[in-house]
Amino acid sequence: QVQLVESGGGLVQAGGSLRLSCAASGRTFRNYAMGWFRQAPGKEREFVATVNWSGGSTYYADSVKGRFTTSRDNYKNTVYLQMNSLKPEDTADYYCAASAGGMTASYPRSYSYWGQGTQVTVSS
């Protein structure tokens, strides 16, 4: 079992930055790939970014590539999403998720555990 708790969301102006954190419980965190997804009101959940078990491989949605960076600290059981140059269209609830496969994955079905989400609002 892995429990995930996101933090770091909030209100920011367009062009600003936020860093989301996702703290995981359990001794096997380092075995999991981690992903970030987001869901805007009235829209389906969409993939944002993923990092493999070691942190050595990452993959991003085209919409955030070059602006967002995901990383992890396996000693702290935490994964991060650094979001720069934020746009109003980045407004959504952001979720972290854990995949037992260990490899980067962009499909929600690859993830077994999900956090409760943290809200990000970008004003224009």
PDB file of C-alpha atoms in Angstrom:
ATOM      1  CA  GLN A   1       0.000   0.000   0.000  1.00  0.00           C
ATOM      2  CA  VAL A   2       1.141   3.515  -0.820  1.00  0.00           C
ATOM      3  CA  GLN A   3      -0.556   6.608   0.495  1.00  0.00           C
ATOM      4  CA  LEU A   4       0.052   9.886  -1.304  1.00  0.00           C
ATOM      5  CA  VAL A   5      -0.486  13.433  -0.058  1.00  0.00           C
ATOM      6  CA  GLU A   6      -0.033  16.427  -2.360  1.00  0.00           C
ATOM      7  CA  SER A   7       0.765  19.947  -1.224  1.00  0.00           C
ATOM      8  CA  GLY A   8       1.912  23.245  -2.660  1.00  0.00           C
ATOM      9  CA  GLY A   9      -1.093  24.285  -4.700  1.00  0.00           C
ATOM     10  CA  GLY A  10      -2.510  27.775  -4.602  1.00  0.00           C
ATOM     11  CA  LEU A  11      -3.316  30.933  -6.513  1.00  0.00           C
ATOM     12  CA  VAL A  12      -0.648  32.460  -8.736  1.00  0.00           C
ATOM     13  CA  GLN A  13      -0.569  35.043 -11.488  1.00  0.00           C
ATOM     14  CA  ALA A  14       0.170  34.082 -15.068  1.00  0.00           C
ATOM     15  CA  GLY A  15       3.899  33.795 -15.593  1.00  0.00           C
ATOM     16  CA  GLY A  16       4.485  32.795 -12.011  1.00  0.00           C
ATOM     17  CA  SER A  17       5.753  29.559 -10.487  1.00  0.00           C
ATOM     18  CA  LEU A  18       4.622  26.931  -8.025  1.00  0.00           C
ATOM     19  CA  ARG A  19       6.220  23.762  -6.728  1.00  0.00           C
ATOM     20  CA  LEU A  20       3.973  20.851  -5.887  1.00  0.00           C
ATOM     21  CA  SER A  21       5.099  18.113  -3.546  1.00  0.00           C
ATOM     22  CA  CYS A  22       3.745  14.629  -3.112  1.00  0.00           C
ATOM     23  CA  ALA A  23       4.725  12.770   0.033  1.00  0.00           C
ATOM     24  CA  ALA A  24       4.412   8.998  -0.023  1.00  0.00           C
ATOM     25  CA  SER A  25       4.122   6.548   2.822  1.00  0.00           C
ATOM     26  CA  GLY A  26       5.642   3.092   2.777  1.00  0.00           C
ATOM     27  CA  ARG A  27       9.131   1.664   2.486  1.00  0.00           C
ATOM     28  CA  THR A  28       8.725   0.661  -1.161  1.00  0.00           C
ATOM     29  CA  PHE A  29       8.403   4.165  -2.614  1.00  0.00           C
ATOM     30  CA  ARG A  30      11.592   3.728  -4.588  1.00  0.00           C
ATOM     31  CA  ASN A  31      10.029   0.808  -6.484  1.00  0.00           C
ATOM     32  CA  TYR A  32       7.310   2.954  -8.005  1.00  0.00           C
ATOM     33  CA  ALA A  33       7.236   5.260 -10.958  1.00  0.00           C
ATOM     34  CA  MET A  34       5.406   8.458 -10.133  1.00  0.00           C
ATOM     35  CA  GLY A  35       3.094  10.502 -12.272  1.00  0.00           C
ATOM     36  CA  TRP A  36       1.337  13.829 -12.204  1.00  0.00           C
ATOM     37  CA  PHE A  37      -2.100  14.337 -13.693  1.00  0.00           C
ATOM     38  CA  ARG A  38      -4.507  17.233 -13.672  1.00  0.00           C
ATOM     39  CA  GLN A  39      -8.219  17.748 -14.073  1.00  0.00           C
ATOM     40  CA  ALA A  40      -9.839  21.051 -14.911  1.00  0.00           C
ATOM     41  CA  PRO A  41     -13.534  21.691 -14.217  1.00  0.00           C
ATOM     42  CA  GLY A  42     -15.677  19.928 -16.801  1.00  0.00           C
ATOM     43  CA  LYS A  43     -12.720  18.173 -18.391  1.00  0.00           C
ATOM     44  CA  GLU A  44     -11.226  14.711 -18.198  1.00  0.00           C
ATOM     45  CA  ARG A  45      -8.128  13.962 -16.188  1.00  0.00           C
ATOM     46  CA  GLU A  46      -5.012  14.433 -18.303  1.00  0.00           C
ATOM     47  CA  PHE A  47      -1.420  13.378 -18.037  1.00  0.00           C
ATOM     48  CA  VAL A  48       1.151  16.011 -17.050  1.00  0.00           C
ATOM     49  CA  ALA A  49       4.466  14.354 -16.204  1.00  0.00           C
ATOM     50  CA  THR A  50       6.055  11.149 -14.991  1.00  0.00           C
ATOM     51  CA  VAL A  51       9.360  10.059 -13.466  1.00  0.00           C
ATOM     52  CA  ASN A  52      10.712   6.539 -13.232  1.00  0.00           C
ATOM     53  CA  TRP A  53      11.729   4.754 -10.033  1.00  0.00           C
ATOM     54  CA  SER A  54      15.252   6.153  -9.943  1.00  0.00           C
ATOM     55  CA  GLY A  55      14.524   9.668 -11.151  1.00  0.00           C
ATOM     56  CA  GLY A  56      16.718   9.106 -14.175  1.00  0.00           C
ATOM     57  CA  SER A  57      13.943   9.170 -16.751  1.00  0.00           C
ATOM     58  CA  THR A  58      11.122  11.662 -17.162  1.00  0.00           C
ATOM     59  CA  TYR A  59       8.409  12.300 -19.706  1.00  0.00           C
ATOM     60  CA  TYR A  60       6.089  15.266 -20.162  1.00  0.00           C
ATOM     61  CA  ALA A  61       2.905  16.218 -21.913  1.00  0.00           C
ATOM     62  CA  ASP A  62       3.534  18.538 -24.842  1.00  0.00           C
ATOM     63  CA  SER A  63       1.458  21.232 -23.163  1.00  0.00           C
ATOM     64  CA  VAL A  64       3.912  21.544 -20.253  1.00  0.00           C
ATOM     65  CA  LYS A  65       7.205  20.550 -21.845  1.00  0.00           C
ATOM     66  CA  GLY A  66       9.870  23.164 -21.172  1.00  0.00           C
ATOM     67  CA  ARG A  67       7.845  24.753 -18.364  1.00  0.00           C
ATOM     68  CA  PHE A  68       7.338  21.929 -15.854  1.00  0.00           C
ATOM     69  CA  THR A  69       9.939  19.662 -14.280  1.00  0.00           C
ATOM     70  CA  THR A  70       9.315  16.589 -12.169  1.00  0.00           C
ATOM     71  CA  SER A  71      11.865  15.059  -9.837  1.00  0.00           C
ATOM     72  CA  ARG A  72      11.983  12.779  -6.828  1.00  0.00           C
ATOM     73  CA  ASP A  73      13.883  12.239  -3.628  1.00  0.00           C
ATOM     74  CA  ASN A  74      13.746   8.578  -2.675  1.00  0.00           C
ATOM     75  CA  TYR A  75      15.270   9.281   0.743  1.00  0.00           C
ATOM     76  CA  LYS A  76      12.441  11.662   1.550  1.00  0.00           C
ATOM     77  CA  ASN A  77       9.760   9.564  -0.199  1.00  0.00           C
ATOM     78  CA  THR A  78       8.720  12.669  -2.092  1.00  0.00           C
ATOM     79  CA  VAL A  79       8.120  13.605  -5.699  1.00  0.00           C
ATOM     80  CA  TYR A  80       8.020  17.171  -6.953  1.00  0.00           C
ATOM     81  CA  LEU A  81       6.496  19.100  -9.806  1.00  0.00           C
ATOM     82  CA  GLN A  82       8.132  22.459 -10.455  1.00  0.00           C
ATOM     83  CA  MET A  83       5.817  24.585 -12.559  1.00  0.00           C
ATOM     84  CA  ASN A  84       7.184  27.715 -14.217  1.00  0.00           C
ATOM     85  CA  SER A  85       5.705  30.197 -16.677  1.00  0.00           C
ATOM     86  CA  LEU A  86       2.240  29.229 -15.560  1.00  0.00           C
ATOM     87  CA  LYS A  87      -0.706  29.969 -17.816  1.00  0.00           C
ATOM     88  CA  PRO A  88      -4.415  30.315 -17.012  1.00  0.00           C
ATOM     89  CA  GLU A  89      -4.999  27.055 -18.889  1.00  0.00           C
ATOM     90  CA  ASP A  90      -2.862  25.277 -16.277  1.00  0.00           C
ATOM     91  CA  THR A  91      -5.651  25.859 -13.760  1.00  0.00           C
ATOM     92  CA  ALA A  92      -6.772  22.466 -12.455  1.00  0.00           C
ATOM     93  CA  ASP A  93      -6.673  20.034  -9.583  1.00  0.00           C
ATOM     94  CA  TYR A  94      -3.300  18.291  -9.681  1.00  0.00           C
ATOM     95  CA  TYR A  95      -2.889  14.679  -8.604  1.00  0.00           C
ATOM     96  CA  CYS A  96       0.142  12.535  -8.035  1.00  0.00           C
ATOM     97  CA  ALA A  97      -0.009   8.804  -8.597  1.00  0.00           C
ATOM     98  CA  ALA A  98       2.189   5.750  -8.109  1.00  0.00           C
ATOM     99  CA  SER A  99       2.781   2.985 -10.640  1.00  0.00           C
ATOM    100  CA  ALA A 100       4.157  -0.364  -9.500  1.00  0.00           C
ATOM    101  CA  GLY A 101       5.775  -0.915 -12.877  1.00  0.00           C
ATOM    102  CA  GLY A 102       8.623   1.427 -11.986  1.00  0.00           C
ATOM    103  CA  MET A 103       8.846   2.836 -15.494  1.00  0.00           C
ATOM    104  CA  THR A 104       7.479   6.110 -16.787  1.00  0.00           C
ATOM    105  CA  ALA A 105       3.839   5.880 -17.808  1.00  0.00           C
ATOM    106  CA  SER A 106       1.354   8.389 -19.193  1.00  0.00           C
ATOM    107  CA  TYR A 107      -1.899   6.430 -18.923  1.00  0.00           C
ATOM    108  CA  PRO A 108      -3.986   6.676 -15.735  1.00  0.00           C
ATOM    109  CA  ARG A 109      -4.667   2.939 -15.874  1.00  0.00           C
ATOM    110  CA  SER A 110      -0.960   2.308 -15.219  1.00  0.00           C
ATOM    111  CA  TYR A 111      -1.270   3.818 -11.757  1.00  0.00           C
ATOM    112  CA  SER A 112      -2.558   1.967  -8.728  1.00  0.00           C
ATOM    113  CA  TYR A 113      -2.422   4.664  -6.069  1.00  0.00           C
ATOM    114  CA  TRP A 114      -3.633   8.250  -6.195  1.00  0.00           C
ATOM    115  CA  GLY A 115      -3.483  11.253  -3.932  1.00  0.00           C
ATOM    116  CA  GLN A 116      -6.418  13.484  -3.094  1.00  0.00           C
ATOM    117  CA  GLY A 117      -5.210  16.343  -5.248  1.00  0.00           C
ATOM    118  CA  THR A 118      -4.170  19.940  -4.742  1.00  0.00           C
ATOM    119  CA  GLN A 119      -5.766  22.899  -6.479  1.00  0.00           C
ATOM    120  CA  VAL A 120      -3.791  25.227  -8.734  1.00  0.00           C
ATOM    121  CA  THR A 121      -5.367  28.434  -9.971  1.00  0.00           C
ATOM    122  CA  VAL A 122      -3.575  30.708 -12.422  1.00  0.00           C
ATOM    123  CA  SER A 123      -5.059  34.152 -12.860  1.00  0.00           C
ATOM    124  CA  SER A 124      -4.629  36.194 -16.035  1.00  0.00           C
TER     125      SER A 124
END
